[in-house]
Coordinates of C-alpha atoms in Angstrom, one line a residue:
X1 CA 89.0 95.8 90.0
X2 CA 91.6 94.8 87.0
X3 CA 91.2 97.8 84.2
X4 CA 88.8 96.0 81.6
X5 CA 89.4 99.1 79.1
X6 CA 89.5 98.1 75.5
X7 CA 93.4 97.0 74.2
X8 CA 94.6 98.8 70.8
X9 CA 95.9 95.1 70.6
X10 CA 97.1 91.6 72.2
X11 CA 99.8 92.8 75.3
X12 CA 102.4 91.5 73.6
X13 CA 101.5 93.4 70.5
X14 CA 100.9 96.6 71.7
X15 CA 102.7 100.1 71.8
X16 CA 103.0 103.0 74.3
X17 CA 102.2 105.2 71.6
X18 CA 99.1 102.9 70.6
X19 CA 97.4 103.0 74.3
X20 CA 98.3 107.0 74.2
X21 CA 95.9 107.2 70.9
X22 CA 93.8 104.9 72.3
X23 CA 93.6 107.1 75.8
X24 CA 92.5 110.2 73.4
X25 CA 90.3 108.8 71.5
X26 CA 87.8 107.0 74.4
X27 CA 88.8 108.5 77.6
X28 CA 89.6 112.2 76.1
X29 CA 88.2 114.1 78.7
X30 CA 89.4 112.2 81.6
X31 CA 92.1 113.9 83.8
X32 CA 95.6 112.7 82.6
X33 CA 98.5 114.6 84.0
X34 CA 98.6 117.4 86.8
X35 CA 101.2 119.0 89.0
X36 CA 101.5 122.0 91.5
X37 CA 100.3 125.6 90.0
X38 CA 101.2 126.8 93.4
X39 CA 101.9 126.3 96.7
X40 CA 98.1 126.3 98.5
X41 CA 96.5 123.1 98.4
X42 CA 94.2 122.7 95.6
X43 CA 96.5 124.6 93.1
X44 CA 97.1 121.9 90.4
X45 CA 97.3 122.3 86.6
X46 CA 95.7 119.1 84.7
X47 CA 96.1 118.1 81.3
X48 CA 93.1 115.5 79.7
X49 CA 94.5 112.8 77.6
X50 CA 93.6 114.5 74.7
X51 CA 95.6 117.4 75.8
X52 CA 98.2 115.0 76.8
X53 CA 98.4 113.7 73.3
X54 CA 98.3 117.2 71.5
X55 CA 101.2 118.3 73.7
X56 CA 103.0 115.0 73.1
X57 CA 102.7 115.0 69.2
X58 CA 104.2 118.9 68.9
X59 CA 106.9 117.9 71.9
X60 CA 107.8 115.0 69.3
X61 CA 108.2 117.5 66.5
X62 CA 110.3 119.6 68.5
X63 CA 112.7 116.8 69.1
X64 CA 112.6 115.7 65.3
X65 CA 113.7 119.3 64.6
X66 CA 116.5 118.6 66.9
X67 CA 117.4 115.5 64.6
X68 CA 116.4 113.1 67.3
X69 CA 115.4 109.7 65.2
X70 CA 114.7 106.3 65.5
X71 CA 116.6 104.0 68.2
X72 CA 118.6 106.9 69.4
X73 CA 119.0 107.3 73.1
X74 CA 118.0 110.7 74.7
X75 CA 119.3 111.4 78.2
X76 CA 116.7 113.2 80.7
X77 CA 117.6 114.6 84.3
X78 CA 114.4 116.1 85.5
X79 CA 112.5 115.9 88.6
X80 CA 108.9 114.7 88.2
X81 CA 107.7 117.6 86.1
X82 CA 105.5 117.5 82.9
X83 CA 108.4 118.8 80.9
X84 CA 109.8 114.8 81.9
X85 CA 106.8 113.2 81.6
X86 CA 105.7 114.5 78.3
X87 CA 108.8 114.4 76.8
X88 CA 109.2 110.8 77.8
X89 CA 106.1 110.0 75.6
X90 CA 107.1 112.6 73.1
X91 CA 110.8 110.5 72.4
X92 CA 108.9 107.0 72.5
X93 CA 106.7 108.4 69.6
X94 CA 109.7 109.0 67.6
X95 CA 110.9 105.7 68.1
X96 CA 113.5 107.2 70.2
X97 CA 114.7 105.9 73.6
X98 CA 114.5 108.0 76.7
X99 CA 116.4 107.3 79.5
X100 CA 116.1 108.8 82.7
X101 CA 119.6 109.9 85.0
X102 CA 119.2 109.9 88.7
X103 CA 119.2 113.9 89.9
X104 CA 121.5 112.5 92.7
X105 CA 124.3 111.1 90.9
X106 CA 127.6 111.7 91.5
X107 CA 129.6 113.8 88.0
X108 CA 131.6 110.2 87.3
X109 CA 128.2 108.3 87.4
X110 CA 126.7 111.4 84.8
X111 CA 130.0 110.8 82.6
X112 CA 129.6 107.5 82.5
X113 CA 126.1 107.2 81.3
X114 CA 126.8 109.8 78.8
X115 CA 129.7 108.1 77.3
X116 CA 127.8 104.3 77.4
X117 CA 124.7 105.5 75.9
X118 CA 126.0 107.0 73.1
X119 CA 123.4 109.7 73.9
X120 CA 124.0 113.0 72.0
X121 CA 121.3 115.3 73.6
X122 CA 120.4 115.6 77.6
X123 CA 117.1 117.3 78.5
X124 CA 118.5 119.0 82.3
X125 CA 116.5 120.6 84.4
X126 CA 118.0 123.9 86.0
X127 CA 121.5 125.4 86.7
X128 CA 122.4 123.0 89.3
X129 CA 122.2 120.5 86.4
X130 CA 123.8 122.4 83.6
X131 CA 126.8 122.8 86.1
X132 CA 127.0 119.0 86.1
X133 CA 126.5 118.4 82.1
X134 CA 128.3 121.4 80.7
X135 CA 131.6 119.7 81.2
X136 CA 131.1 116.5 79.2
X137 CA 129.9 119.1 76.0
X138 CA 133.9 119.7 75.6
X139 CA 135.0 116.2 76.5
X140 CA 136.3 114.0 73.3
X141 CA 134.9 110.7 74.7
X142 CA 131.5 111.8 75.2
X143 CA 129.5 112.0 72.3
X144 CA 127.0 114.7 74.1
X145 CA 126.2 117.7 71.4
X146 CA 123.6 119.6 73.3
X147 CA 121.8 120.5 76.4
X148 CA 118.3 121.3 76.3
X149 CA 117.1 123.1 80.0
X150 CA 113.6 122.6 81.4
X151 CA 114.1 126.2 83.5
X152 CA 114.3 128.3 80.2
X153 CA 115.6 131.4 83.0
X154 CA 118.8 129.1 83.6
X155 CA 119.4 127.9 80.3
X156 CA 122.1 130.4 79.3
X157 CA 123.5 129.3 76.3
X158 CA 121.4 126.5 76.0
X159 CA 118.4 126.1 74.3
X160 CA 115.2 126.1 76.5
X161 CA 112.4 123.5 77.0
X162 CA 109.9 126.4 75.6
X163 CA 112.1 127.1 72.8
X164 CA 111.9 123.3 71.7
X165 CA 108.4 123.0 72.3
X166 CA 107.6 126.2 70.4
X167 CA 109.7 124.8 67.6
X168 CA 107.8 121.8 67.6
X169 CA 104.6 123.8 67.2
X170 CA 105.7 125.5 63.8
X171 CA 106.9 122.9 62.1
X172 CA 104.1 120.2 63.5
X173 CA 103.0 117.5 60.8
X174 CA 99.8 115.5 61.8
X175 CA 100.8 112.9 59.1
X176 CA 104.3 113.0 60.0
X177 CA 103.5 112.3 63.3
X178 CA 101.0 109.7 62.6
X179 CA 103.4 107.5 60.1
X180 CA 106.1 108.1 63.2
X181 CA 104.7 105.9 66.1
X182 CA 102.6 103.4 63.8
X183 CA 106.1 102.4 62.9
X184 CA 107.3 101.7 66.4
X185 CA 107.2 97.8 67.1
X186 CA 106.9 95.6 70.1
X187 CA 110.2 94.6 70.0
X188 CA 111.7 97.9 70.3
X189 CA 113.4 99.4 73.3
X190 CA 111.0 101.6 75.0
X191 CA 113.7 102.9 77.7
X192 CA 116.8 102.0 79.0
X193 CA 117.1 102.2 82.5
X194 CA 120.7 102.4 84.2
X195 CA 121.2 100.5 87.6
X196 CA 121.1 102.2 90.6
X197 CA 122.9 99.1 92.4
X198 CA 125.3 99.5 95.5
X199 CA 128.5 98.7 93.7
X200 CA 130.2 99.1 90.1
X201 CA 129.3 101.3 87.2
X202 CA 125.6 101.5 86.5
X203 CA 124.6 99.1 83.9
X204 CA 122.5 99.9 80.7
X205 CA 119.0 97.6 81.0
X206 CA 117.2 98.4 77.6
X207 CA 113.4 97.3 78.0
X208 CA 110.9 96.6 75.3
X209 CA 107.6 97.8 74.6
X210 CA 106.9 94.0 74.7
X211 CA 108.6 93.4 78.1
X212 CA 106.9 96.3 80.0
X213 CA 103.3 96.4 78.7
X214 CA 103.2 92.7 79.3
X215 CA 104.6 93.8 82.8
X216 CA 101.9 96.6 83.1
X217 CA 99.1 94.5 82.1
X218 CA 100.2 91.0 84.1
X219 CA 100.6 93.6 87.1
X220 CA 96.9 95.0 86.7
X221 CA 95.9 92.0 87.2
X222 CA 96.8 91.6 90.9
X223 CA 95.8 94.8 91.8
X224 CA 92.3 95.4 92.7
X225 CA 91.9 99.4 92.2
X226 CA 88.7 101.8 90.9
X227 CA 89.1 102.4 87.4
X228 CA 90.9 105.6 86.2
X229 CA 92.7 105.9 90.2
X230 CA 94.9 108.3 90.8
X231 CA 98.7 107.6 91.3
X232 CA 100.9 110.3 93.3
X233 CA 104.3 110.0 91.7
X234 CA 107.0 111.0 93.7
X235 CA 110.1 108.5 93.2
X236 CA 112.4 109.4 90.6
X237 CA 111.7 108.4 86.8
X238 CA 115.1 106.5 86.9
X239 CA 114.0 104.0 89.0
X240 CA 111.8 101.2 87.2
X241 CA 108.9 101.3 89.9
X242 CA 107.6 104.7 89.0
X243 CA 108.2 103.9 85.3
X244 CA 105.8 101.5 85.7
X245 CA 103.6 102.9 88.3
X246 CA 103.9 106.4 86.8
X247 CA 104.1 106.1 82.9
X248 CA 103.2 102.6 81.6
X249 CA 100.3 101.6 84.3
X250 CA 98.1 105.2 84.0
X251 CA 98.6 104.7 79.9
X252 CA 97.1 101.1 80.4
X253 CA 94.5 102.2 82.6
X254 CA 93.8 105.9 81.6
X255 CA 94.5 106.6 85.2
X256 CA 95.6 110.3 86.8
X257 CA 98.9 110.8 87.4
X258 CA 99.6 113.6 90.4
X259 CA 103.1 114.8 90.0
X260 CA 105.3 115.4 93.2
X261 CA 108.2 117.6 92.5
X262 CA 109.3 116.9 95.9
X263 CA 109.5 113.3 97.5
X264 CA 110.0 114.7 101.1
X265 CA 106.6 116.6 100.2
X266 CA 104.7 113.3 99.6
X267 CA 102.9 113.0 103.2
X268 CA 101.5 116.5 102.4
X269 CA 100.0 115.6 99.2
X270 CA 98.5 112.1 100.4
X271 CA 96.9 114.5 103.0
X272 CA 95.3 116.5 100.7
X273 CA 94.7 113.9 98.0
X274 CA 93.6 111.2 100.0
X275 CA 94.3 108.1 97.6
X276 CA 93.0 104.8 96.8
X277 CA 96.5 103.3 96.4
X278 CA 100.1 104.3 97.4
X279 CA 103.3 102.9 96.7
X280 CA 106.2 103.4 98.9
X281 CA 109.8 101.8 99.2
X282 CA 110.4 100.7 102.7
X283 CA 112.1 103.6 103.8
X284 CA 109.4 105.3 103.0
X285 CA 106.9 103.2 105.0
X286 CA 109.4 103.2 107.8
X287 CA 109.4 106.9 108.4
X288 CA 105.9 107.1 107.6
X289 CA 105.0 104.8 110.9
X290 CA 107.6 106.6 112.7
X291 CA 105.7 109.9 112.1
X292 CA 102.5 108.0 113.5
X293 CA 103.9 106.9 116.3
X294 CA 105.7 109.9 117.2
X295 CA 101.9 111.6 117.0
X296 CA 100.8 109.0 119.1
X297 CA 103.7 108.9 122.1
X298 CA 102.4 112.0 123.7
X299 CA 98.6 111.2 123.7
X300 CA 97.1 110.5 127.4
X301 CA 97.0 106.5 128.4
X302 CA 93.3 105.9 127.9
X303 CA 93.2 107.2 124.3
X304 CA 97.0 105.2 123.6
X305 CA 95.2 102.3 124.8
X306 CA 92.0 102.3 122.8
X307 CA 94.3 102.7 119.8
X308 CA 96.1 99.9 120.7
X309 CA 92.9 98.0 121.2
X310 CA 91.6 99.0 117.9
X311 CA 95.1 97.5 116.4
X312 CA 95.3 94.3 117.7
X313 CA 91.5 94.0 116.2
X314 CA 93.0 95.0 112.6
X315 CA 96.0 92.5 112.8
X316 CA 93.4 89.8 114.3
X317 CA 91.4 90.0 110.9
X318 CA 94.2 90.2 108.6
X319 CA 95.5 87.3 109.9
X320 CA 92.5 85.8 109.1
X321 CA 92.5 86.9 105.7
X322 CA 96.5 86.1 105.8
X323 CA 95.5 82.5 106.4
X324 CA 92.5 82.3 103.2
X325 CA 89.9 82.0 106.5
X326 CA 86.8 83.8 106.4
X327 CA 86.7 86.5 109.2
X328 CA 84.5 85.4 112.3
X329 CA 81.2 87.6 112.6
X330 CA 82.4 89.0 115.8
X331 CA 85.8 89.8 115.0
X332 CA 84.4 91.7 111.7
X333 CA 81.9 93.2 113.4
X334 CA 84.5 94.7 116.4
X335 CA 86.5 95.4 113.6
X336 CA 84.4 97.4 111.6
X337 CA 83.1 99.4 114.6
X338 CA 86.9 100.2 115.7
X339 CA 87.6 101.2 112.4
X340 CA 85.0 103.6 111.8
X341 CA 85.4 105.0 115.4
X342 CA 89.0 104.6 116.5
X343 CA 91.4 104.3 113.3
X344 CA 89.5 106.3 110.3
X345 CA 89.7 109.5 111.9
X346 CA 93.3 109.2 112.6
X347 CA 93.9 107.7 109.5
X348 CA 92.0 110.6 107.8
X349 CA 94.6 113.1 109.8
X350 CA 97.1 111.9 107.4
X351 CA 95.0 111.2 104.3
X352 CA 95.3 107.9 104.4
X353 CA 91.7 106.7 105.2
X354 CA 90.5 105.8 101.5
X355 CA 93.5 103.7 100.9
X356 CA 92.5 100.2 99.0
X357 CA 95.7 99.4 97.7
X358 CA 99.1 99.8 99.5
X359 CA 102.6 98.2 98.1
X360 CA 106.3 97.9 98.8
X361 CA 109.4 96.8 97.0
X362 CA 112.9 97.2 96.2
X363 CA 114.2 95.5 99.5
X364 CA 112.8 93.6 102.2
X365 CA 110.7 95.3 103.8
X366 CA 110.7 95.0 107.9
X367 CA 108.0 92.5 109.6
X368 CA 107.6 95.0 112.6
X369 CA 106.6 97.4 110.0
X370 CA 104.6 95.3 108.1
X371 CA 102.7 94.3 111.3
X372 CA 102.5 98.0 112.5
X373 CA 100.5 98.9 109.3
X374 CA 98.4 95.9 109.6
X375 CA 96.9 97.1 112.8
X376 CA 95.9 100.1 110.9
X377 CA 94.0 98.2 108.7
X378 CA 96.6 99.0 106.2
X379 CA 97.9 95.6 104.4
X380 CA 100.9 96.6 102.8
X381 CA 101.3 94.6 99.6
X382 CA 105.1 93.3 99.4
X383 CA 106.3 92.7 95.9
X384 CA 109.9 91.8 94.5
X385 CA 111.5 92.1 91.2
X386 CA 114.7 94.1 89.2
X387 CA 115.0 96.1 86.5
X388 CA 116.2 93.5 84.5
X389 CA 112.6 91.8 85.1
X390 CA 110.8 95.0 84.0
X391 CA 109.7 95.5 87.7
X392 CA 107.7 93.0 89.9
X393 CA 108.5 89.4 89.6
X394 CA 106.4 88.3 92.8
X395 CA 103.8 90.4 94.3
X396 CA 101.3 89.6 97.2
X397 CA 97.8 90.3 96.2
X398 CA 94.2 90.4 98.2
X399 CA 93.4 86.9 96.9
X400 CA 96.8 85.6 98.5
X401 CA 99.4 87.4 100.7
X402 CA 102.0 86.2 103.1
X403 CA 103.0 89.2 105.7
X404 CA 106.7 89.2 105.3
X405 CA 106.8 86.9 102.3
X406 CA 107.4 89.1 98.7
X407 CA 104.0 87.3 97.2
X408 CA 103.8 84.7 93.9
X409 CA 105.1 85.0 90.4
X410 CA 103.3 87.1 88.0
X411 CA 101.5 85.5 85.1
X412 CA 103.7 84.0 83.1
X413 CA 107.1 84.6 85.1
X414 CA 109.0 81.1 86.6
X415 CA 110.9 80.8 89.6
X416 CA 113.5 78.3 91.1
X417 CA 116.0 78.6 93.6
X418 CA 119.4 77.3 93.2
X419 CA 121.4 74.9 95.4
X420 CA 123.2 78.0 96.8
X421 CA 119.9 79.5 97.3
X422 CA 120.0 82.2 94.9
X423 CA 116.5 83.1 93.4
X424 CA 116.4 82.4 89.0
X425 CA 113.6 83.6 87.3
X426 CA 112.9 83.4 83.2
X427 CA 109.8 84.6 81.2
X428 CA 108.7 87.4 78.9
X429 CA 109.2 90.2 81.1
X430 CA 113.3 89.4 81.4
X431 CA 115.5 91.6 79.7
X432 CA 117.5 90.7 76.6
X433 CA 120.7 91.5 78.1
X434 CA 122.3 94.3 79.4
X435 CA 123.8 97.1 76.7
X436 CA 127.3 97.8 75.4
X437 CA 128.5 100.9 74.4
X438 CA 128.5 99.6 70.7
X439 CA 124.6 98.7 71.4
X440 CA 124.7 95.4 71.5
X441 CA 123.2 93.3 73.9
X442 CA 125.0 91.5 76.4
X443 CA 123.3 87.9 77.3
X444 CA 123.0 87.9 80.8
X445 CA 120.8 84.3 81.2
X446 CA 122.0 80.7 81.0
X447 CA 121.7 78.4 78.1
X448 CA 117.7 77.6 79.1
X449 CA 116.8 81.5 79.7
X450 CA 117.2 81.8 83.3
X451 CA 118.4 84.9 85.0
X452 CA 120.7 84.7 88.2
X453 CA 118.9 87.8 90.5
X454 CA 121.4 88.0 92.9
X455 CA 118.8 87.5 95.8
X456 CA 118.8 84.5 97.9
X457 CA 115.4 83.3 99.2
X458 CA 113.3 80.3 99.6
X459 CA 110.0 79.6 97.7
X460 CA 107.1 78.0 100.7
X461 CA 104.6 74.9 99.7
X462 CA 102.2 77.5 98.5
X463 CA 104.7 79.4 96.4
X464 CA 105.5 82.4 98.4
X465 CA 109.2 83.4 98.0
X466 CA 110.7 84.9 101.1
X467 CA 114.0 86.9 100.5
X468 CA 116.6 86.5 102.7
X469 CA 119.2 89.1 101.5
X470 CA 121.3 90.0 98.1
X471 CA 123.9 87.2 97.5
X472 CA 126.7 89.1 97.4
X473 CA 125.8 91.0 100.7
X474 CA 125.9 88.0 102.5
X475 CA 128.1 88.2 105.6
X476 CA 130.7 84.9 106.2
X477 CA 132.1 85.1 109.4
X478 CA 135.9 83.9 110.4
X479 CA 134.1 80.4 111.3
X480 CA 132.5 80.1 108.4
X481 CA 128.9 81.1 108.9
X482 CA 126.7 82.9 106.8
X483 CA 124.5 86.0 108.2
X484 CA 122.1 88.0 106.5
X485 CA 122.8 91.5 107.4
X486 CA 119.1 92.7 106.5
X487 CA 117.9 90.2 108.7
X488 CA 120.1 91.5 112.1
X489 CA 119.3 95.1 110.8
X490 CA 115.6 94.8 110.4
X491 CA 115.5 92.8 113.8
X492 CA 117.5 95.7 115.6
X493 CA 115.4 98.3 113.7
X494 CA 112.0 97.3 115.4
X495 CA 112.8 99.5 118.4
X496 CA 111.4 102.8 117.4
X497 CA 114.7 104.8 118.9
X498 CA 116.9 103.2 115.8
X499 CA 116.2 104.6 112.5
X500 CA 118.8 103.0 110.3
X501 CA 121.3 100.4 110.8
X502 CA 124.3 98.5 109.2
X503 CA 125.5 95.3 110.2
X504 CA 129.2 94.6 109.3
X505 CA 131.3 91.2 110.5
X506 CA 132.7 90.0 106.9
X507 CA 135.7 87.9 107.6
X508 CA 135.3 88.4 111.6
X509 CA 134.6 86.6 114.4
X510 CA 131.7 88.8 115.6
X511 CA 129.2 91.5 114.1
X512 CA 129.2 95.1 114.9
X513 CA 126.9 97.4 114.3
X514 CA 126.4 101.0 113.4
X515 CA 123.2 102.5 115.0
X516 CA 121.1 105.5 113.7
X517 CA 118.9 107.6 115.9
X518 CA 115.3 108.0 114.1
X519 CA 115.6 111.8 114.2
X520 CA 111.7 111.9 114.0
X521 CA 110.9 109.3 117.1
X522 CA 114.0 110.0 119.2
X523 CA 112.8 113.6 120.2
X524 CA 109.1 112.0 120.7
X525 CA 110.7 109.4 122.9
X526 CA 112.7 111.8 125.0
X527 CA 109.9 114.1 125.6
X528 CA 107.5 111.5 126.8
X529 CA 109.9 110.9 129.5
X530 CA 110.3 114.1 130.5
X531 CA 114.2 114.5 128.7
X532 CA 114.5 117.9 128.0
X533 CA 117.2 117.4 125.1
X534 CA 115.9 117.3 121.5
X535 CA 119.5 117.8 119.3
X536 CA 120.4 114.1 117.9
X537 CA 123.6 114.8 119.7
X538 CA 122.4 115.3 123.0
X539 CA 119.8 112.8 122.8
X540 CA 122.4 110.3 121.7
X541 CA 124.7 111.0 124.6
X542 CA 122.0 111.2 127.4
X543 CA 122.2 108.0 129.8
X544 CA 118.6 107.1 129.7
X545 CA 118.5 107.0 125.5
X546 CA 122.2 105.0 126.0
X547 CA 120.1 102.3 128.3
X548 CA 117.3 102.1 125.9
X549 CA 119.6 101.3 123.1
X550 CA 121.3 98.9 124.9
X551 CA 118.0 97.1 126.0
X552 CA 116.8 97.3 122.6
X553 CA 120.2 95.6 121.0
X554 CA 119.8 93.0 124.1
X555 CA 116.2 92.5 122.8
X556 CA 117.3 92.1 119.2
X557 CA 119.6 89.3 120.3
X558 CA 117.5 87.6 121.7
X559 CA 115.8 86.8 118.8
X560 CA 118.8 86.0 117.1
X561 CA 120.9 83.2 116.7
X562 CA 124.8 83.4 118.4
X563 CA 126.3 84.0 115.2
X564 CA 123.9 86.8 114.5
X565 CA 124.1 88.7 117.5
X566 CA 125.4 92.3 118.0
X567 CA 128.2 92.4 120.0
X568 CA 129.5 95.9 119.6
X569 CA 127.6 99.0 118.2
X570 CA 128.1 102.8 117.5
X571 CA 125.2 105.3 117.6
X572 CA 125.4 108.0 114.8
X573 CA 123.3 111.1 115.1
X574 CA 123.3 111.8 111.2
X575 CA 120.6 110.4 108.9
X576 CA 122.0 108.9 106.0
X577 CA 120.5 109.5 102.9
X578 CA 120.9 109.6 99.1
X579 CA 122.8 113.4 99.2
X580 CA 125.1 111.9 101.2
X581 CA 125.5 108.8 99.4
X582 CA 124.9 106.5 102.0
X583 CA 121.8 105.6 100.4
X584 CA 120.9 104.7 96.3
X585 CA 118.6 107.2 94.9
X586 CA 116.0 104.3 95.4
X587 CA 116.6 103.9 99.1
X588 CA 118.5 100.8 99.5
X589 CA 121.8 101.0 101.7
X590 CA 125.2 101.9 99.8
X591 CA 127.0 99.4 102.2
X592 CA 130.4 100.2 100.5
X593 CA 129.7 104.1 101.2
X594 CA 128.7 103.4 104.6
X595 CA 131.8 101.1 105.6
X596 CA 134.1 103.5 104.0
X597 CA 132.6 106.8 105.3
X598 CA 132.7 105.2 108.8
X599 CA 135.9 102.8 108.5
X600 CA 137.6 104.0 111.7
X601 CA 134.6 103.5 113.5
X602 CA 134.3 100.4 112.3
X603 CA 137.7 99.2 113.1
X604 CA 137.9 100.7 116.9
X605 CA 135.0 98.4 117.6
X606 CA 137.2 95.5 117.1
X607 CA 140.4 97.1 118.2
X608 CA 139.7 95.5 122.0
X609 CA 139.2 91.8 122.4
X610 CA 135.4 90.8 122.8
X611 CA 134.8 90.6 126.9
X612 CA 131.8 92.4 127.3
X613 CA 128.1 92.0 125.8
X614 CA 128.2 95.3 124.6
X615 CA 130.5 98.0 124.3
X616 CA 128.3 100.9 123.6
X617 CA 130.1 103.8 122.1
X618 CA 128.0 107.4 121.0
X619 CA 129.8 109.2 117.6
X620 CA 129.1 113.0 117.0
X621 CA 128.2 114.1 113.6
X622 CA 130.5 112.8 111.4
X623 CA 131.7 115.7 108.7
X624 CA 135.1 114.7 107.3
X625 CA 135.0 113.7 103.8
X626 CA 134.9 109.8 102.7
X627 CA 137.0 109.3 100.4
X628 CA 136.7 108.8 96.3
X629 CA 133.0 109.3 95.3
X630 CA 131.0 106.0 95.0
X631 CA 131.1 104.8 91.5
X632 CA 127.5 102.6 91.7
X633 CA 123.9 103.2 91.0

């Protein structure tokens, strides 16, 4: 249920420090923040809301002692650890503005943000981060003056977080702390988020207390959760989704945040905690689905048949709910039995048997992944939004959803579709403009307040938004036809062997594709067919795998129109990720990087005149550098 906790004021007139004061006063003994104290399950350190506010007060005094003042931006590059979360709140209580930088940012991106933000202080995690930030201290064009290092043993000549906290404890004055946070206004910036877009320099997006707390309140009204529910916080705080879900909504709900410092370990944390809510970007849900499929593949035929029958029942039930129909009694009864006897025991192994709210955002969710999870009784409530809109604009919810859509607008937000298909939005959660280096704002909306989102879509008769693609990513063939690469890529990825895909064809007469073998499912698929090869390169070259991929492409093409069909493709064996540059930190595809890295392969697909339906070639692992580092979020 939406939170019914007392607000310290009207949502549009509330600030984040006021919420923390309320939580400490009214929910002080409840758990607020937990993090791993060791490797074994159950080894967590936990702070209550009273303890969180006490530590935030001391930290605020420590930052004030460094000269941090009202309106000043402070850069943070740490993982999901308590020093990051607590520092974020402490800076806000001074009226300062925390700015988180992605840990995977390239050096030139870090330099751009340091220069553009005007920050004097950066708080970083350890030696790896120090090595990237230290050169900026000597750069006359960058205002940066000081580093604070979370790992004291790796601080070297720089100040440590522990010494900052100790200094705050020595000088802390309650009256000064209370006075500072009470001077924070709803219209003050709460954070600046630098976009992690796929092209160009990161843009600074200032978001106010009013923007983000209205966002939190309105999102909460669309979500059905128990009071004080736990949230597993594993996405980067530089991502607007985790800032809302991992900081601002927990403050609103007096909820319990569980920090997961290693995003790759999130599946283990889910198994341990059995949460009631879980948010994942599409790639996370794809990976989880692949893991489940890999576990099911070797099961005996009789057991797999029972699971598939239960999956069909769950999808039938979901279909009735999606259409707003009452679930027939016989379907409800059969589903309840299948859930108890077949689905829940298997979901319990993954810690997913207690989920009541699951969601995704940031990119279109492949419909086959949505349908897969619907077959397990898990309805992923796909949402859509941008950094510039303080998070979600539209969301599916239990009282109204359409699988494959991104839902309906949240309260107070308007949508319309321009003649060229671009989605426009306006409302109180839309930002005031991009940050300029001098601190002023560059307005990005038109005279009537409409902000162009860059996404192309349509709104159906029931008010649900259906996205096609990013406007700048649409392929225009040499015949003048528009093609959505995401549509084609998601269609071909429905086959379990294909984990990732990029479609190319701008200015060309036909489409070609790079396909990446799924590293989890491909070995399981091969083992189930008696294929001894397990290494990606071996699998990609195996005749049975090549034939199956050819069938997968043919099946996808059969559901696409002629212009959208893939005519030739390469199979790659290296999974794309943020560290290697092909994905943003929020796991969206950086098309420019992929095209640059594999440009010769793509061009090779056009070297000979197209004659056959498919000219499949297998690419061995590519280790050559791909040119200049990508500049973009």
